[in-house]
Amino acid sequence: MASVPLEHLLLLSAVLFSIGVLAIVIKKHAVAVLMGIELIFNAANLNLIAFSQHDPHLLQGQVFALFVIVIAAAEAAIALAIVIKVYQYFNTVNVNEVDASQG
Amino acid sequence: MVLTLFYVFAFLILCSALLMVFMKNLLHAAFMLLITLLSLAAVYVLLMADFIAVTQLMVYVGGILVLILFGIMLSNRGDNLFIRSESSNVAAGGLLTFLLLGGLVYIIARVGFTQLPWMKQGETLASTGAKSTLHGIGINLLSNFALPFEVASLVLLVALMGAAFISSQSKLK
């Protein structure tokens, strides 16, 4: 059974990371920015699991990927709470319009 | 077979991630993120990471995506039928991203990760013939990674309390 070449996985992860950065840079809606952050977490996870494939005895990459997933869950909960609070306060979640000096 | 499936799912991942960025309707973008996460879980299965794949399904698809949908619903003004997700600075952001991607691809092509000494030690996960990584991960979590495991539980508790406090009715001022 042929396994996937490491370089192709790293390239896929690099492209996924770049798309996440693109979403963070250009999107106006705060939730869309969060979705870009999730893409970046997933790119990191893909790298960790790709390298863990060649590390049979310790599985360190896969265990670390689990911790990344835990951090991503905590981050999503906190960030969406902040988004909802910002919406209550400014009545918008457009990151270009949220400005404390206008509040 | 594995390679063909990998390229199919890699294509799905990249297409749905790009569509996620350029979708006008934010709900459709969230559904594209769902396809990305599901295809990533499939890639994890191909990489012999069955437990991570199941965790990806449960935590990302079952948890985080539902949270994101809640966030979209609760931050909707109600005056528009579609939740628009507009973009700004597309040209400059695209150029920045393209440069970043070029740098990453250059590094990946240049370094040659497969030439690392520990990569060439012969035995890989596929050649050990293990049915599941669950046993190894369980042993690791409670031996080598016991401290990070406990700290992760603390982080989840603090995040739960923090999210409940931030979104409660206390005034921001």
CSV table of C-alpha atoms in Angstrom, one decimal:
chain,number,residue,atom,x,y,z
A,1,MET,CA,0.0,0.0,0.0
A,2,ALA,CA,1.6,3.2,-1.2
A,3,SER,CA,1.5,6.0,1.3
A,4,VAL,CA,1.0,9.6,0.3
A,5,PRO,CA,4.3,11.5,-0.3
A,6,LEU,CA,5.2,13.9,2.4
A,7,GLU,CA,5.9,16.8,0.1
A,8,HIS,CA,2.4,16.7,-1.3
A,9,LEU,CA,0.9,16.8,2.2
A,10,LEU,CA,3.1,19.7,3.1
A,11,LEU,CA,2.1,21.6,-0.1
A,12,LEU,CA,-1.6,20.9,0.6
A,13,SER,CA,-1.1,22.2,4.1
A,14,ALA,CA,0.7,25.3,2.9
A,15,VAL,CA,-2.1,26.1,0.4
A,16,LEU,CA,-4.7,25.6,3.1
A,17,PHE,CA,-2.7,27.9,5.5
A,18,SER,CA,-2.5,30.6,2.8
A,19,ILE,CA,-6.3,30.4,2.1
A,20,GLY,CA,-6.8,30.8,5.9
A,21,VAL,CA,-4.6,33.9,5.9
A,22,LEU,CA,-6.4,35.2,2.9
A,23,ALA,CA,-9.7,34.8,4.7
A,24,ILE,CA,-8.4,36.7,7.8
A,25,VAL,CA,-6.9,39.5,5.7
A,26,ILE,CA,-9.8,40.3,3.3
A,27,LYS,CA,-13.1,39.3,5.1
A,28,LYS,CA,-15.1,41.9,6.9
A,29,HIS,CA,-17.5,39.8,8.9
A,30,ALA,CA,-15.9,38.7,12.2
A,31,VAL,CA,-17.3,35.2,12.0
A,32,ALA,CA,-15.7,34.8,8.5
A,33,VAL,CA,-12.3,35.8,10.0
A,34,LEU,CA,-12.8,33.0,12.7
A,35,MET,CA,-13.4,30.5,9.9
A,36,GLY,CA,-10.1,31.5,8.4
A,37,ILE,CA,-8.5,30.9,11.8
A,38,GLU,CA,-10.0,27.4,11.8
A,39,LEU,CA,-8.5,26.7,8.4
A,40,ILE,CA,-5.0,27.7,9.8
A,41,PHE,CA,-5.5,25.3,12.8
A,42,ASN,CA,-6.4,22.5,10.3
A,43,ALA,CA,-3.3,23.2,8.2
A,44,ALA,CA,-1.1,22.9,11.3
A,45,ASN,CA,-2.9,19.6,12.2
A,46,LEU,CA,-2.3,18.2,8.7
A,47,ASN,CA,1.4,18.9,9.0
A,48,LEU,CA,1.6,17.3,12.5
A,49,ILE,CA,-0.2,14.2,11.3
A,50,ALA,CA,1.9,14.0,8.1
A,51,PHE,CA,5.1,13.9,10.1
A,52,SER,CA,3.6,11.6,12.7
A,53,GLN,CA,3.2,9.0,9.8
A,54,HIS,CA,7.0,8.5,9.9
A,55,ASP,CA,7.2,8.3,13.7
A,56,PRO,CA,5.7,5.0,14.5
A,57,HIS,CA,6.7,4.4,18.1
A,58,LEU,CA,5.8,7.6,19.8
A,59,LEU,CA,2.8,9.0,17.8
A,60,GLN,CA,3.9,12.4,19.1
A,61,GLY,CA,2.5,14.3,16.1
A,62,GLN,CA,-1.0,12.8,16.5
A,63,VAL,CA,-1.1,13.5,20.3
A,64,PHE,CA,0.0,17.1,19.6
A,65,ALA,CA,-2.8,17.3,17.0
A,66,LEU,CA,-5.3,16.4,19.7
A,67,PHE,CA,-4.1,19.2,21.8
A,68,VAL,CA,-4.4,21.6,18.8
A,69,ILE,CA,-8.0,20.5,18.4
A,70,VAL,CA,-8.7,21.2,22.1
A,71,ILE,CA,-7.2,24.7,21.8
A,72,ALA,CA,-9.2,25.3,18.7
A,73,ALA,CA,-12.4,24.4,20.5
A,74,ALA,CA,-11.6,26.7,23.4
A,75,GLU,CA,-10.6,29.5,21.0
A,76,ALA,CA,-13.9,29.1,19.1
A,77,ALA,CA,-16.0,29.3,22.3
A,78,ILE,CA,-14.2,32.4,23.6
A,79,ALA,CA,-14.1,34.2,20.2
A,80,LEU,CA,-17.8,33.6,19.5
A,81,ALA,CA,-18.7,34.9,23.0
A,82,ILE,CA,-16.6,38.0,22.2
A,83,VAL,CA,-18.3,38.4,18.8
A,84,ILE,CA,-21.8,38.2,20.4
A,85,LYS,CA,-20.7,40.8,23.0
A,86,VAL,CA,-19.3,43.1,20.3
A,87,TYR,CA,-22.6,42.7,18.4
A,88,GLN,CA,-24.6,43.7,21.4
A,89,TYR,CA,-22.4,46.7,22.0
A,90,PHE,CA,-21.7,48.1,18.5
A,91,ASN,CA,-24.8,46.5,16.8
A,92,THR,CA,-22.4,45.2,14.0
A,93,VAL,CA,-19.7,42.6,13.6
A,94,ASN,CA,-18.1,44.2,10.6
A,95,VAL,CA,-14.5,44.5,11.7
A,96,ASN,CA,-14.0,47.6,9.6
A,97,GLU,CA,-16.8,49.4,11.5
A,98,VAL,CA,-16.1,48.3,15.0
A,99,ASP,CA,-14.4,51.4,16.5
A,100,ALA,CA,-14.4,52.2,20.2
A,101,SER,CA,-14.2,55.9,19.6
A,102,GLN,CA,-17.6,55.8,17.9
A,103,GLY,CA,-19.2,53.5,20.4
B,1,MET,CA,-5.8,3.6,-4.5
B,2,VAL,CA,-4.7,5.6,-1.5
B,3,LEU,CA,-3.0,8.1,-3.7
B,4,THR,CA,-6.0,8.6,-6.0
B,5,LEU,CA,-8.3,9.1,-2.9
B,6,PHE,CA,-5.8,11.5,-1.5
B,7,TYR,CA,-5.8,13.7,-4.6
B,8,VAL,CA,-9.6,13.6,-4.8
B,9,PHE,CA,-9.9,14.8,-1.2
B,10,ALA,CA,-7.1,17.3,-1.6
B,11,PHE,CA,-8.9,18.8,-4.6
B,12,LEU,CA,-12.2,18.9,-2.5
B,13,ILE,CA,-10.3,20.6,0.4
B,14,LEU,CA,-8.8,23.3,-1.8
B,15,CYS,CA,-11.9,24.0,-3.8
B,16,SER,CA,-14.2,24.2,-0.8
B,17,ALA,CA,-11.7,26.3,1.2
B,18,LEU,CA,-11.4,28.8,-1.7
B,19,LEU,CA,-15.2,28.9,-2.2
B,20,MET,CA,-15.5,29.5,1.6
B,21,VAL,CA,-13.4,32.6,1.2
B,22,PHE,CA,-15.2,33.9,-1.9
B,23,MET,CA,-18.8,33.0,-1.1
B,24,LYS,CA,-21.0,36.0,-0.7
B,25,ASN,CA,-23.5,34.3,1.6
B,26,LEU,CA,-21.9,33.6,5.0
B,27,LEU,CA,-24.1,30.6,5.7
B,28,HIS,CA,-23.0,29.0,2.4
B,29,ALA,CA,-19.4,29.8,3.4
B,30,ALA,CA,-20.0,27.9,6.7
B,31,PHE,CA,-21.3,24.9,4.7
B,32,MET,CA,-18.1,25.0,2.5
B,33,LEU,CA,-16.1,25.0,5.7
B,34,LEU,CA,-18.1,21.8,6.7
B,35,ILE,CA,-17.0,20.2,3.4
B,36,THR,CA,-13.3,21.2,4.0
B,37,LEU,CA,-13.4,19.7,7.5
B,38,LEU,CA,-15.0,16.5,6.4
B,39,SER,CA,-12.5,16.0,3.6
B,40,LEU,CA,-9.7,16.7,6.0
B,41,ALA,CA,-11.0,13.9,8.2
B,42,ALA,CA,-10.9,11.6,5.2
B,43,VAL,CA,-7.3,12.6,4.6
B,44,TYR,CA,-6.5,11.8,8.2
B,45,VAL,CA,-7.9,8.3,7.7
B,46,LEU,CA,-5.6,7.9,4.7
B,47,LEU,CA,-2.7,8.9,6.9
B,48,MET,CA,-3.4,6.2,9.5
B,49,ALA,CA,-4.7,8.6,12.0
B,50,ASP,CA,-8.1,7.0,12.7
B,51,PHE,CA,-8.6,8.5,16.2
B,52,ILE,CA,-7.7,12.0,15.0
B,53,ALA,CA,-10.2,11.6,12.2
B,54,VAL,CA,-13.0,10.7,14.6
B,55,THR,CA,-12.0,13.5,16.9
B,56,GLN,CA,-12.0,15.9,13.9
B,57,LEU,CA,-15.6,14.8,13.1
B,58,MET,CA,-16.8,15.1,16.7
B,59,VAL,CA,-15.1,18.3,17.8
B,60,TYR,CA,-14.9,20.3,14.6
B,61,VAL,CA,-17.9,19.2,12.7
B,62,GLY,CA,-20.1,18.5,15.7
B,63,GLY,CA,-18.9,21.3,18.0
B,64,ILE,CA,-17.0,24.2,16.4
B,65,LEU,CA,-19.1,24.4,13.2
B,66,VAL,CA,-22.3,24.4,15.3
B,67,LEU,CA,-20.8,27.2,17.4
B,68,ILE,CA,-20.0,29.2,14.2
B,69,LEU,CA,-23.5,28.7,12.9
B,70,PHE,CA,-24.8,30.0,16.3
B,71,GLY,CA,-22.4,33.0,16.0
B,72,ILE,CA,-23.7,33.8,12.5
B,73,MET,CA,-27.4,33.5,13.6
B,74,LEU,CA,-26.9,35.6,16.7
B,75,SER,CA,-24.9,38.4,15.1
B,76,ASN,CA,-27.5,38.9,12.3
B,77,ARG,CA,-29.1,42.3,12.2
B,78,GLY,CA,-32.3,40.8,10.9
B,79,ASP,CA,-32.9,43.5,8.2
B,80,ASN,CA,-31.3,41.5,5.5
B,81,LEU,CA,-32.4,38.0,4.4
B,82,PHE,CA,-28.8,36.9,3.5
B,83,ILE,CA,-26.0,37.3,5.9
B,84,ARG,CA,-23.5,39.0,3.6
B,85,SER,CA,-19.8,38.4,4.1
B,86,GLU,CA,-18.1,41.1,2.1
B,87,SER,CA,-14.4,41.3,1.3
B,88,SER,CA,-12.1,44.3,1.3
B,89,ASN,CA,-8.6,44.9,0.1
B,90,VAL,CA,-8.9,41.8,-2.1
B,91,ALA,CA,-6.0,42.7,-4.4
B,92,ALA,CA,-3.5,43.6,-1.6
B,93,GLY,CA,-4.6,40.7,0.5
B,94,GLY,CA,-4.3,38.3,-2.4
B,95,LEU,CA,-0.8,39.6,-3.3
B,96,LEU,CA,0.3,39.2,0.4
B,97,THR,CA,-1.1,35.6,0.5
B,98,PHE,CA,0.4,34.7,-2.8
B,99,LEU,CA,3.9,35.9,-1.6
B,100,LEU,CA,3.4,33.9,1.6
B,101,LEU,CA,2.5,30.8,-0.3
B,102,GLY,CA,5.4,31.3,-2.7
B,103,GLY,CA,7.8,31.5,0.3
B,104,LEU,CA,6.3,28.4,1.9
B,105,VAL,CA,6.5,26.4,-1.3
B,106,TYR,CA,10.1,27.5,-1.9
B,107,ILE,CA,11.0,26.4,1.6
B,108,ILE,CA,9.3,23.0,1.2
B,109,ALA,CA,11.0,22.4,-2.1
B,110,ARG,CA,14.3,23.6,-0.9
B,111,VAL,CA,14.7,21.9,2.5
B,112,GLY,CA,13.9,18.4,1.5
B,113,PHE,CA,12.1,17.0,4.6
B,114,THR,CA,12.3,13.4,3.3
B,115,GLN,CA,16.1,13.6,3.7
B,116,LEU,CA,16.0,14.2,7.4
B,117,PRO,CA,17.9,11.5,9.3
B,118,TRP,CA,15.0,10.3,11.5
B,119,MET,CA,12.7,10.1,8.4
B,120,LYS,CA,15.0,7.5,6.9
B,121,GLN,CA,15.0,5.1,9.9
B,122,GLY,CA,12.9,2.8,7.8
B,123,GLU,CA,9.8,1.9,9.9
B,124,THR,CA,6.7,4.0,9.2
B,125,LEU,CA,3.2,3.8,10.6
B,126,ALA,CA,2.1,2.0,7.5
B,127,SER,CA,4.7,-0.7,7.8
B,128,THR,CA,4.1,-1.6,11.4
B,129,GLY,CA,0.8,-3.1,10.5
B,130,ALA,CA,-1.0,-1.8,13.5
B,131,LYS,CA,-4.8,-1.8,13.2
B,132,SER,CA,-5.4,1.4,15.2
B,133,THR,CA,-3.5,4.2,16.7
B,134,LEU,CA,-5.9,4.4,19.7
B,135,HIS,CA,-3.7,2.2,21.9
B,136,GLY,CA,-0.6,4.3,21.3
B,137,ILE,CA,-2.3,7.6,21.8
B,138,GLY,CA,-3.9,6.4,25.0
B,139,ILE,CA,-0.6,5.2,26.4
B,140,ASN,CA,1.1,8.5,25.3
B,141,LEU,CA,-1.6,10.7,26.8
B,142,LEU,CA,-1.2,9.2,30.3
B,143,SER,CA,2.6,8.8,30.3
B,144,ASN,CA,4.7,11.2,28.2
B,145,PHE,CA,1.9,13.8,27.8
B,146,ALA,CA,0.2,13.6,31.2
B,147,LEU,CA,1.0,17.2,32.1
B,148,PRO,CA,-0.3,18.7,28.8
B,149,PHE,CA,-3.3,16.5,29.1
B,150,GLU,CA,-4.2,17.9,32.6
B,151,VAL,CA,-3.4,21.4,31.5
B,152,ALA,CA,-5.7,21.0,28.5
B,153,SER,CA,-8.6,20.1,30.8
B,154,LEU,CA,-7.8,23.2,32.8
B,155,VAL,CA,-7.8,25.3,29.6
B,156,LEU,CA,-11.2,23.9,28.6
B,157,LEU,CA,-12.6,24.7,32.1
B,158,VAL,CA,-11.3,28.3,32.0
B,159,ALA,CA,-12.5,28.7,28.4
B,160,LEU,CA,-16.0,27.5,29.4
B,161,MET,CA,-16.1,29.9,32.4
B,162,GLY,CA,-14.7,32.8,30.3
B,163,ALA,CA,-17.2,32.3,27.5
B,164,ALA,CA,-20.1,32.1,29.9
B,165,PHE,CA,-18.9,35.3,31.7
B,166,ILE,CA,-18.2,37.3,28.5
B,167,SER,CA,-21.5,36.5,27.0
B,168,SER,CA,-23.5,37.0,30.2
B,169,GLN,CA,-25.5,40.2,30.7
B,170,SER,CA,-22.7,42.1,32.5
B,171,LYS,CA,-22.1,45.5,31.0
B,172,LEU,CA,-19.0,46.0,28.9
B,173,LYS,CA,-18.4,49.6,30.2
